[in-house]
CSV table of C-alpha atoms and ligand atoms in Angstrom, one decimal:
chain,number,residue,atom,x,y,z
A,1,MET,CA,1.0,-36.1,74.1
A,2,ASN,CA,-1.4,-33.6,73.4
A,3,HIS,CA,-5.4,-33.2,73.7
A,4,PHE,CA,-5.6,-32.2,69.9
A,5,GLN,CA,-6.7,-35.5,68.4
A,6,LEU,CA,-9.5,-36.9,65.6
A,7,GLN,CA,-12.7,-37.5,66.9
A,8,ASP,CA,-15.3,-39.1,65.0
A,9,GLY,CA,-13.4,-37.7,61.5
A,10,VAL,CA,-12.9,-33.9,63.2
A,11,LEU,CA,-9.9,-32.5,64.8
A,12,HIS,CA,-10.8,-31.8,68.7
A,13,ALA,CA,-9.3,-29.6,71.1
A,14,GLU,CA,-10.1,-31.9,74.1
A,15,GLU,CA,-13.9,-32.3,73.5
A,16,ILE,CA,-14.8,-29.8,71.4
A,17,PRO,CA,-14.5,-29.9,67.6
A,18,LEU,CA,-12.3,-27.3,66.2
A,19,PRO,CA,-14.9,-26.1,63.5
A,20,ARG,CA,-17.2,-25.1,66.4
A,21,LEU,CA,-14.4,-22.9,67.9
A,22,ALA,CA,-13.6,-21.4,64.1
A,23,GLU,CA,-17.4,-20.6,63.8
A,24,GLU,CA,-17.8,-19.3,67.4
A,25,TYR,CA,-14.8,-17.3,67.4
A,26,GLY,CA,-13.7,-16.7,63.8
A,27,THR,CA,-10.1,-17.4,62.3
A,28,PRO,CA,-7.3,-17.2,62.5
A,29,LEU,CA,-7.7,-18.8,66.0
A,30,PHE,CA,-5.2,-19.9,68.5
A,31,VAL,CA,-6.7,-22.9,70.5
A,32,TYR,CA,-4.8,-23.7,73.7
A,33,SER,CA,-5.8,-27.2,75.9
A,34,THR,CA,-5.9,-26.9,79.5
A,35,ALA,CA,-5.3,-30.6,79.8
A,36,THR,CA,-2.1,-30.4,77.8
A,37,LEU,CA,-0.5,-27.6,79.6
A,38,LYS,CA,-1.1,-28.8,83.0
A,39,ARG,CA,0.0,-32.2,82.0
A,40,HIS,CA,3.3,-31.1,80.8
A,41,TRP,CA,3.8,-28.7,83.6
A,42,LYS,CA,3.2,-31.7,86.2
A,43,VAL,CA,5.6,-33.9,84.3
A,44,LEU,CA,8.5,-31.6,84.4
A,45,ASP,CA,7.7,-30.8,88.0
A,46,ARG,CA,7.7,-34.8,88.8
A,47,SER,CA,10.8,-35.3,86.7
A,48,LEU,CA,12.7,-33.4,89.7
A,49,ALA,CA,11.0,-35.1,92.4
A,50,GLY,CA,12.8,-35.4,95.5
A,51,LEU,CA,15.2,-32.1,94.6
A,52,LYS,CA,14.4,-29.1,96.1
A,53,HIS,CA,13.3,-27.4,92.9
A,54,LEU,CA,10.8,-24.8,91.4
A,55,VAL,CA,9.7,-24.6,87.9
A,56,CYS,CA,9.8,-21.2,86.5
A,57,TYR,CA,7.7,-21.1,83.1
A,58,ALA,CA,9.4,-18.6,80.8
A,59,ILE,CA,6.5,-16.3,80.0
A,60,LYS,CA,8.1,-15.0,76.6
A,61,ALA,CA,6.8,-18.5,75.1
A,62,ASN,CA,3.2,-17.6,75.6
A,63,SER,CA,2.0,-14.8,78.0
A,64,ASN,CA,-1.5,-15.0,77.8
A,65,LEU,CA,-3.0,-14.1,81.4
A,66,ALA,CA,-5.1,-17.2,81.3
A,67,ILE,CA,-1.9,-19.4,80.6
A,68,LEU,CA,-0.1,-17.9,83.2
A,69,ARG,CA,-3.0,-18.1,85.7
A,70,THR,CA,-3.3,-21.7,84.7
A,71,PHE,CA,0.4,-22.4,85.8
A,72,ALA,CA,0.1,-20.5,88.7
A,73,GLU,CA,-2.5,-22.0,90.4
A,74,LEU,CA,-0.3,-25.2,90.1
A,75,GLY,CA,2.6,-23.3,92.1
A,76,SER,CA,4.7,-22.3,88.9
A,77,GLY,CA,7.0,-20.0,89.3
A,78,PHE,CA,7.9,-17.5,86.1
A,79,ASP,CA,11.0,-16.4,84.5
A,80,ILE,CA,10.4,-13.0,82.9
A,81,VAL,CA,12.5,-10.5,80.8
A,82,SER,CA,11.0,-7.2,80.7
A,83,GLY,CA,8.6,-5.0,83.3
A,84,GLY,CA,5.6,-5.6,81.1
A,85,GLU,CA,6.2,-9.5,81.6
A,86,LEU,CA,6.3,-8.9,85.5
A,87,TYR,CA,3.1,-6.8,85.2
A,88,ARG,CA,1.7,-9.6,83.6
A,89,VAL,CA,2.6,-12.4,85.8
A,90,LEU,CA,1.2,-10.2,88.7
A,91,GLN,CA,-1.9,-9.4,86.8
A,92,ALA,CA,-2.7,-13.4,86.3
A,93,GLY,CA,-2.1,-13.9,90.2
A,94,GLY,CA,1.6,-15.0,90.2
A,95,LYS,CA,3.5,-14.4,93.1
A,96,ALA,CA,6.7,-11.7,92.5
A,97,SER,CA,8.6,-14.1,95.2
A,98,LYS,CA,8.5,-17.0,92.5
A,99,VAL,CA,9.8,-14.6,89.8
A,100,VAL,CA,13.3,-14.9,88.2
A,101,TYR,CA,14.0,-11.8,86.1
A,102,SER,CA,16.6,-12.6,83.0
A,103,GLY,CA,17.7,-10.4,80.1
A,104,VAL,CA,20.9,-8.5,78.9
A,105,GLY,CA,18.9,-5.3,79.1
A,106,LYS,CA,16.8,-4.0,82.1
A,107,ARG,CA,16.1,-0.4,82.5
A,108,ASP,CA,16.3,1.3,85.6
A,109,ASP,CA,12.7,1.8,85.9
A,110,GLU,CA,12.4,-1.9,85.3
A,111,LEU,CA,14.8,-2.7,88.1
A,112,ALA,CA,12.9,-0.5,90.3
A,113,PHE,CA,9.7,-2.5,89.6
A,114,ALA,CA,11.2,-5.6,89.8
A,115,LEU,CA,12.7,-4.9,93.5
A,116,GLU,CA,9.4,-2.9,94.6
A,117,ALA,CA,7.5,-5.9,93.6
A,118,GLY,CA,9.8,-8.2,95.7
A,119,VAL,CA,11.2,-10.9,92.8
A,120,LYS,CA,12.9,-13.8,93.7
A,121,VAL,CA,16.0,-12.9,92.0
A,122,LEU,CA,17.5,-10.8,89.3
A,123,ASP,CA,19.6,-12.8,87.0
A,124,VAL,CA,22.5,-10.2,86.2
A,125,GLU,CA,24.3,-10.5,82.7
A,126,SER,CA,27.2,-8.0,83.0
A,127,ALA,CA,29.5,-6.0,85.2
A,128,ALA,CA,27.8,-3.0,83.7
A,129,GLU,CA,24.4,-4.0,85.1
A,130,LEU,CA,25.5,-5.1,88.5
A,131,ALA,CA,26.8,-1.6,89.0
A,132,ARG,CA,23.3,-0.4,87.8
A,133,VAL,CA,21.3,-3.0,90.1
A,134,SER,CA,23.2,-2.0,92.9
A,135,ILE,CA,22.7,2.0,92.2
A,136,VAL,CA,18.9,1.4,92.0
A,137,ALA,CA,18.5,-0.9,95.1
A,138,ARG,CA,20.4,1.7,96.9
A,139,ARG,CA,18.4,4.4,95.8
A,140,LEU,CA,15.2,2.5,96.9
A,141,GLY,CA,16.8,1.1,100.1
A,142,LYS,CA,16.6,-2.3,99.2
A,143,ARG,CA,19.1,-5.3,99.0
A,144,ALA,CA,18.7,-7.1,95.6
A,145,PRO,CA,18.8,-10.3,95.4
A,146,ILE,CA,21.0,-11.5,92.5
A,147,ALA,CA,22.3,-14.5,90.3
A,148,LEU,CA,24.9,-13.9,87.8
A,149,ARG,CA,23.9,-15.4,84.4
A,150,VAL,CA,27.3,-17.5,83.3
A,151,ASN,CA,27.9,-18.3,79.9
A,152,PRO,CA,29.3,-21.8,79.6
A,153,ALA,CA,30.3,-21.5,76.0
A,154,VAL,CA,28.4,-24.8,75.2
A,155,ASP,CA,27.2,-25.6,71.6
A,156,PRO,CA,23.5,-26.6,72.1
A,157,LYS,CA,23.3,-27.7,68.8
A,158,THR,CA,20.4,-25.8,67.7
A,159,HIS,CA,19.2,-22.6,65.5
A,160,PRO,CA,21.9,-20.0,65.6
A,161,TYR,CA,19.5,-17.3,66.2
A,162,ILE,CA,18.3,-19.6,69.5
A,163,ALA,CA,21.6,-20.6,70.8
A,164,THR,CA,22.6,-18.3,73.6
A,165,GLY,CA,25.3,-20.1,75.5
A,166,LEU,CA,28.0,-19.8,73.0
A,167,LYS,CA,31.3,-17.9,73.6
A,168,GLU,CA,30.6,-14.9,71.2
A,169,SER,CA,26.8,-14.7,72.2
A,170,LYS,CA,25.6,-11.6,73.9
A,171,PHE,CA,24.1,-13.1,77.0
A,172,GLY,CA,25.5,-13.9,80.1
A,173,VAL,CA,29.3,-13.7,81.6
A,174,SER,CA,32.3,-16.0,81.2
A,175,VAL,CA,32.7,-18.2,84.2
A,176,GLU,CA,36.3,-16.0,84.8
A,177,ASP,CA,34.3,-12.7,84.8
A,178,ALA,CA,31.7,-14.5,87.0
A,179,LEU,CA,34.3,-15.2,89.8
A,180,ARG,CA,35.3,-11.4,89.8
A,181,LEU,CA,31.6,-10.3,89.7
A,182,TYR,CA,30.7,-12.3,92.5
A,183,ALA,CA,33.3,-11.2,94.9
A,184,LEU,CA,32.4,-7.4,94.2
A,185,ALA,CA,28.8,-8.5,94.7
A,186,ALA,CA,29.6,-10.3,98.0
A,187,LYS,CA,31.1,-6.8,99.4
A,188,ASP,CA,28.1,-4.8,98.4
A,189,GLU,CA,25.9,-4.0,101.0
A,190,ALA,CA,23.1,-3.4,98.3
A,191,LEU,CA,23.5,-6.8,96.7
A,192,GLU,CA,22.6,-10.3,98.0
A,193,VAL,CA,24.2,-13.3,96.4
A,194,LYS,CA,21.4,-15.8,95.9
A,195,GLY,CA,22.3,-18.4,92.8
A,196,VAL,CA,23.9,-18.8,89.6
A,197,ALA,CA,21.8,-19.1,86.5
A,198,LEU,CA,22.4,-20.8,82.7
A,199,HIS,CA,20.5,-20.7,79.7
A,200,ILE,CA,22.3,-22.0,76.5
A,201,GLY,CA,19.8,-22.1,74.1
A,202,SER,CA,16.3,-23.2,72.6
A,203,GLN,CA,14.8,-26.0,71.1
A,204,ILE,CA,17.4,-28.4,72.4
A,205,THR,CA,17.4,-32.1,71.2
A,206,GLU,CA,19.9,-33.6,73.1
A,207,VAL,CA,20.5,-33.7,76.9
A,208,ALA,CA,24.5,-33.9,76.9
A,209,PRO,CA,24.6,-29.9,76.2
A,210,PHE,CA,22.5,-29.0,79.2
A,211,THR,CA,24.6,-31.8,81.5
A,212,GLU,CA,27.7,-30.2,80.0
A,213,ALA,CA,26.9,-26.9,81.1
A,214,ILE,CA,25.8,-27.6,84.3
A,215,ALA,CA,29.1,-29.3,85.2
A,216,ARG,CA,30.9,-26.5,83.7
A,217,THR,CA,29.0,-24.1,86.2
A,218,LEU,CA,29.2,-26.6,89.1
A,219,GLY,CA,33.0,-25.9,89.0
A,220,LEU,CA,32.5,-22.3,89.6
A,221,VAL,CA,30.2,-22.8,92.4
A,222,LYS,CA,32.9,-24.9,94.3
A,223,GLU,CA,35.3,-22.5,93.7
A,224,LEU,CA,33.1,-19.6,95.1
A,225,ALA,CA,32.3,-21.9,98.2
A,226,LYS,CA,35.9,-21.8,98.5
A,227,GLN,CA,36.1,-18.0,98.9
A,228,GLY,CA,33.4,-17.9,101.4
A,229,ILE,CA,30.3,-17.3,98.9
A,230,ARG,CA,27.6,-19.7,98.9
A,231,ILE,CA,25.3,-20.2,95.9
A,232,GLY,CA,21.6,-21.1,97.2
A,233,HIS,CA,20.2,-21.8,94.1
A,234,PHE,CA,21.4,-23.2,90.7
A,235,ASP,CA,19.0,-22.2,87.9
A,236,VAL,CA,19.5,-24.4,84.6
A,237,GLY,CA,17.5,-22.4,82.3
A,238,GLY,CA,15.0,-23.4,79.7
A,239,GLY,CA,15.8,-24.9,76.2
A,240,LEU,CA,14.3,-28.4,76.3
A,241,GLY,CA,13.3,-28.9,72.7
A,242,ILE,CA,9.5,-30.1,71.1
A,243,GLN,CA,9.0,-32.5,68.5
A,244,TYR,CA,7.5,-30.2,65.8
A,245,HIS,CA,8.3,-32.8,62.8
A,246,ASP,CA,10.9,-35.4,62.7
A,247,GLU,CA,13.0,-34.2,66.0
A,248,GLU,CA,13.4,-36.7,68.7
A,249,PRO,CA,14.0,-34.7,72.0
A,250,PRO,CA,14.4,-36.1,75.2
A,251,HIS,CA,11.4,-36.9,77.5
A,252,PRO,CA,10.9,-34.3,80.0
A,253,ASP,CA,11.8,-37.5,82.6
A,254,ALA,CA,14.7,-38.2,80.6
A,255,TYR,CA,15.8,-34.7,80.9
A,256,GLY,CA,14.9,-34.3,84.7
A,257,ALA,CA,16.6,-37.2,85.6
A,258,ALA,CA,19.9,-35.9,83.7
A,259,VAL,CA,19.5,-32.6,85.5
A,260,LYS,CA,19.1,-34.3,88.9
A,261,LYS,CA,22.1,-36.4,88.4
A,262,ALA,CA,24.3,-33.4,87.3
A,263,LEU,CA,23.3,-31.8,90.3
A,264,ALA,CA,23.2,-34.5,92.6
A,265,ARG,CA,26.1,-33.0,94.8
A,266,PHE,CA,24.8,-29.4,94.6
A,267,ASP,CA,23.0,-28.3,98.2
A,268,GLY,CA,20.7,-25.6,97.3
A,269,GLU,CA,17.3,-25.0,95.3
A,270,VAL,CA,17.3,-26.1,91.6
A,271,LEU,CA,15.2,-23.7,89.4
A,272,LEU,CA,14.3,-24.5,85.9
A,273,GLU,CA,13.0,-22.0,83.2
A,274,PRO,CA,11.2,-24.2,80.6
A,275,GLY,CA,9.0,-22.2,77.8
A,276,ARG,CA,8.5,-24.1,74.7
A,277,VAL,CA,8.3,-27.5,76.3
A,278,LEU,CA,5.3,-26.5,78.5
A,279,VAL,CA,3.2,-24.8,76.0
A,280,GLY,CA,4.4,-25.5,72.2
A,281,ASN,CA,2.3,-28.4,71.7
A,282,ALA,CA,-0.4,-27.4,74.0
A,283,GLY,CA,-1.5,-24.8,70.9
A,284,VAL,CA,-2.7,-24.8,67.8
A,285,LEU,CA,-3.4,-22.2,64.8
A,286,VAL,CA,-6.7,-22.5,63.4
A,287,THR,CA,-7.0,-20.8,59.7
A,288,ARG,CA,-9.2,-20.9,56.9
A,289,VAL,CA,-8.5,-21.1,53.2
A,290,LEU,CA,-9.1,-18.2,51.4
A,291,TYR,CA,-8.1,-19.3,47.9
A,292,THR,CA,-6.0,-21.9,45.9
A,293,LYS,CA,-4.0,-21.0,42.9
A,294,ARG,CA,-1.2,-22.2,40.6
A,295,ASN,CA,1.6,-20.0,39.5
A,296,GLY,CA,4.1,-21.8,36.8
A,297,ARG,CA,4.5,-25.3,38.4
A,298,ARG,CA,3.8,-24.1,41.8
A,299,ASN,CA,0.8,-24.9,44.1
A,300,PHE,CA,-0.5,-22.2,46.7
A,301,VAL,CA,-3.2,-22.4,49.5
A,302,VAL,CA,-3.7,-18.7,50.6
A,303,VAL,CA,-5.1,-18.7,54.2
A,304,ASP,CA,-6.4,-16.4,56.3
A,305,ALA,CA,-3.1,-16.4,58.7
A,306,ALA,CA,0.2,-15.1,58.0
A,307,MET,CA,3.8,-14.5,59.4
A,308,THR,CA,2.0,-11.8,61.4
A,309,ASP,CA,0.3,-14.7,63.7
A,310,LEU,CA,3.1,-17.3,63.3
A,311,VAL,CA,6.3,-16.0,62.5
A,312,ARG,CA,8.6,-19.1,62.9
A,313,PRO,CA,8.6,-20.3,59.6
A,314,ALA,CA,9.7,-17.1,58.0
A,315,PHE,CA,12.0,-16.1,60.8
A,316,TYR,CA,14.1,-19.4,61.7
A,317,GLY,CA,12.7,-21.6,58.6
A,318,ALA,CA,10.9,-23.3,61.5
A,319,HIS,CA,8.5,-26.6,60.3
A,320,HIS,CA,5.0,-26.9,61.9
A,321,GLU,CA,2.7,-29.7,60.8
A,322,ILE,CA,-0.4,-28.2,59.0
A,323,GLU,CA,-3.3,-30.5,58.7
A,324,PRO,CA,-7.0,-30.5,57.4
A,325,VAL,CA,-9.3,-30.1,60.5
A,326,VAL,CA,-11.5,-32.5,58.7
A,327,PRO,CA,-9.1,-34.9,56.8
A,328,VAL,CA,-10.5,-36.7,53.6
A,329,GLU,CA,-9.7,-39.9,53.2
A,330,ASP,CA,-8.7,-41.7,49.8
A,331,GLY,CA,-9.1,-38.3,48.2
A,332,GLU,CA,-6.8,-36.4,45.5
A,333,GLU,CA,-3.7,-34.8,47.0
A,334,VAL,CA,-1.5,-31.8,45.7
A,335,VAL,CA,1.6,-30.5,46.9
A,336,ALA,CA,1.2,-26.8,47.9
A,337,ASP,CA,2.7,-23.9,49.7
A,338,VAL,CA,0.7,-22.6,52.7
A,339,VAL,CA,0.9,-18.9,52.6
A,340,GLY,CA,-0.5,-15.6,54.0
A,341,PRO,CA,-2.1,-12.6,52.5
A,342,VAL,CA,1.1,-10.4,53.9
A,343,CYS,CA,3.2,-8.5,51.2
A,344,GLU,CA,6.5,-10.7,51.6
A,345,SER,CA,7.9,-13.8,49.9
A,346,SER,CA,8.7,-15.0,53.5
A,347,ASP,CA,4.8,-15.0,54.6
A,348,PHE,CA,4.2,-18.8,54.7
A,349,LEU,CA,3.6,-21.2,57.4
A,350,GLY,CA,4.3,-24.3,55.3
A,351,LYS,CA,6.3,-25.1,52.1
A,352,LYS,CA,5.8,-28.2,49.8
A,353,ARG,CA,3.2,-29.8,51.8
A,354,ARG,CA,1.0,-32.5,50.9
A,355,LEU,CA,-2.2,-31.8,51.2
A,356,PRO,CA,-5.8,-32.6,50.1
A,357,ALA,CA,-7.3,-30.8,47.2
A,358,LEU,CA,-8.5,-28.1,49.4
A,359,GLU,CA,-11.4,-25.4,48.8
A,360,PRO,CA,-11.9,-21.8,50.1
A,361,GLY,CA,-13.8,-22.2,53.5
A,362,ASP,CA,-11.7,-25.4,54.4
A,363,LEU,CA,-10.1,-25.1,57.9
A,364,LEU,CA,-6.2,-26.1,58.4
A,365,CYS,CA,-4.7,-26.7,61.7
A,366,VAL,CA,-1.2,-25.3,62.1
A,367,ARG,CA,0.0,-27.6,65.2
A,368,SER,CA,2.6,-26.6,68.0
A,369,ALA,CA,1.7,-23.3,67.7
A,370,GLY,CA,1.5,-22.8,71.5
A,371,ALA,CA,4.9,-21.1,72.1
A,372,TYR,CA,6.3,-18.2,70.3
A,373,GLY,CA,3.4,-18.1,68.1
A,374,PHE,CA,0.8,-15.4,69.5
A,375,ALA,CA,3.8,-14.2,71.5
A,376,MET,CA,5.6,-13.2,68.6
A,377,SER,CA,2.8,-11.8,66.5
A,378,SER,CA,2.4,-8.4,64.9
A,379,ASN,CA,0.2,-5.8,63.3
A,380,TYR,CA,2.4,-5.4,59.9
A,381,ASN,CA,0.1,-4.8,57.0
A,382,THR,CA,-2.5,-3.4,59.5
A,383,ARG,CA,-3.7,-6.8,60.6
A,384,ALA,CA,-5.4,-7.2,63.7
A,385,ARG,CA,-4.0,-10.1,65.6
A,386,ALA,CA,-5.9,-13.2,66.2
A,387,ALA,CA,-8.2,-14.2,69.6
A,388,GLU,CA,-7.1,-16.8,71.8
A,389,VAL,CA,-9.0,-19.5,73.2
A,390,LEU,CA,-8.5,-21.6,76.0
A,391,VAL,CA,-10.5,-24.8,76.1
A,392,ASP,CA,-10.7,-27.2,79.2
A,393,GLY,CA,-12.8,-30.2,78.5
A,394,ASP,CA,-16.1,-29.3,76.9
A,395,GLU,CA,-15.6,-25.6,78.0
A,396,ALA,CA,-14.2,-22.8,76.1
A,397,PHE,CA,-13.3,-19.2,76.7
A,398,LEU,CA,-12.0,-16.2,75.0
A,399,ALA,CA,-8.7,-16.0,76.8
A,400,ARG,CA,-8.0,-12.8,74.2
A,401,ARG,CA,-10.6,-10.9,72.1
A,402,ARG,CA,-9.6,-10.5,68.5
A,403,GLU,CA,-8.3,-6.9,67.9
A,404,THR,CA,-10.3,-4.6,66.4
A,405,LEU,CA,-9.8,-2.0,63.7
A,406,ALA,CA,-9.9,0.7,66.2
A,407,ASP,CA,-7.9,-1.2,68.5
A,408,LEU,CA,-4.8,-0.9,65.6
A,409,VAL,CA,-5.2,2.7,65.4
A,410,ARG,CA,-5.5,3.8,69.2
A,411,GLY,CA,-2.7,6.2,70.2
A,412,GLU,CA,-1.9,7.4,66.8
A,413,SER,CA,-2.7,10.8,65.6
A,414,ALA,CA,-3.6,12.2,62.1
A,415,THR,CA,-3.9,15.8,62.7
A,416,PRO,CA,-0.6,17.5,63.4
A,417,ARG,CA,-0.1,18.8,66.7
A,418,ALA,CA,3.7,20.2,66.3
A,419,ARG,CA,6.0,21.1,69.0
A,420,ARG,CA,9.0,23.0,68.4
A,421,PHE,CA,12.3,21.8,69.6
A,422,THR,CA,15.2,23.9,70.2
A,423,LYS,CA,18.7,22.9,69.9
A,424,ALA,CA,19.3,24.1,73.2
A,425,ALA,CA,17.3,21.7,74.8
A,426,VAL,CA,19.5,18.7,74.0
A,427,ARG,CA,21.9,17.7,76.7
A,428,VAL,CA,25.1,16.3,75.3
A,429,LYS,CA,27.2,14.3,78.0
A,430,SER,CA,30.7,14.6,77.9
A,431,ARG,CA,33.1,11.5,77.6
A,432,ALA,CA,34.1,12.1,81.4
A,433,SER,CA,30.4,12.0,82.8
A,434,ARG,CA,29.6,8.9,80.6
A,435,GLY,CA,32.4,7.0,81.9
A,436,ARG,CA,31.6,7.7,85.5
A,437,ARG,CA,28.0,6.3,85.1
A,438,ASN,CA,29.8,3.3,83.8
A,439,ALA,CA,32.5,2.6,86.4
N,501,LLP,N1,15.4,-18.6,80.0
N,501,LLP,C1,15.8,-17.9,79.1
N,501,LLP,C2,16.7,-17.0,79.9
N,501,LLP,C3,15.5,-17.5,77.6
N,501,LLP,O1,16.0,-16.4,76.9
N,501,LLP,C4,14.7,-18.5,77.3
N,501,LLP,C5,14.2,-18.4,75.7
N,501,LLP,C6,13.8,-19.3,78.2
N,501,LLP,C7,14.4,-19.5,79.5
N,501,LLP,C8,12.9,-20.5,77.5
N,501,LLP,O2,13.4,-21.3,76.4
N,501,LLP,P1,12.4,-22.4,76.1
N,501,LLP,O3,12.6,-23.2,77.2
N,501,LLP,O4,11.3,-22.0,75.6
N,501,LLP,O5,13.4,-23.2,74.8
N,501,LLP,N2,11.4,-17.4,69.5
N,501,LLP,C9,12.3,-18.7,69.3
N,501,LLP,C10,12.7,-19.0,70.6
N,501,LLP,C11,13.6,-17.8,71.5
N,501,LLP,C12,13.8,-18.4,72.9
N,501,LLP,C13,14.5,-17.3,73.6
N,501,LLP,N3,14.7,-17.6,74.8
N,501,LLP,C14,11.3,-19.5,68.4
N,501,LLP,O6,10.6,-19.3,68.3
N,501,LLP,O7,12.2,-20.9,68.8
């Protein structure tokens, strides 16, 4: 259920016709619906009613401050993967005490920022990271709250680029390694064992991989209890899929019920790290047709949005529904590729789409663009990134202004002011000292 529907023959975002927004803010334009965002969060939250839990929105999916604020006001926690994301959460009024910090490669300065801010937990993903966290915490005179991210070796049956819980993936540690590392952590005064974390992948459209991963990890929790190590929270990660096209992902209620059942015997707090399911269908990308053309036997609709705005089709071969903002009934139809202006053949938003005969100036709506849309956008071809608008009923506000050309060259310098670097300035570490750091 989302709030981008036809009213009087025109697609609206809640109560506002999309053409009005395109006129006011220009295109390409990301439009988000507050009602959809809130509804998705509440449905997921309610699905775990009766269980002590915290929904921690995975902000990588869409980190616009207005979206973070919307969730923060509902009492949301946040899942972050960088110091930059922590900065955003704090800027938006989110509480550090509700922040879960995941990711395989946290730098010292990021660890220090997180510890100073007082995050809820650091999800540690390797032995080397555990050692590093301990050093940074000690240096700051703090005790670092930690969980280990366990890799339960479950196939989430999704696109290989977004499967993260496979045995050979770079994420997490194996159950066997986790046992050993928890024992180390429990003895380290600079560390405080808080919980265990999982995340097996993204856009998962079945419940079974989730419950299987939870079951495997519960075995570890029991084993740890025998050793006197108490696991206070169980983070099941994110990954619940959405409908882009013909997928039939479980309803959040069914997912929540399955998580509840799988964790019925777990005595502690349950954390969730949903990204896509909260924001994916709460956003669309509005784009304007620039030209139509025909090459050989193929029709092309060239639009003003590109892979720089929505990279998912180019990157994962992902499908996003594309429809005219003002549909024409009973008109002539064409089958066309919807492509952007970027100089790459992979720059397409959709292939072989059945569309009405379009004219320059017509508007198209690319659906399900709320997750990993703007967040993965780039400035390739020196294209300014799109504006983002948040709609609430019949009101809209500019959540991010369109980049200007001046924004695009900020920080660059065309006049050389060279510095000379001497060879002596480079310090090469010996093998032995490198060994010590990783010990
Ligand atoms: N927690 C962790 C540790 C994650 O790595 C992710 C996503 C999530 C939670 C949220 O997963 P979600 O609920 O959104 O599935 N760019 C790709 C998706 C990459 C997901 C990366 N990790 C895409 O556009 O499909």
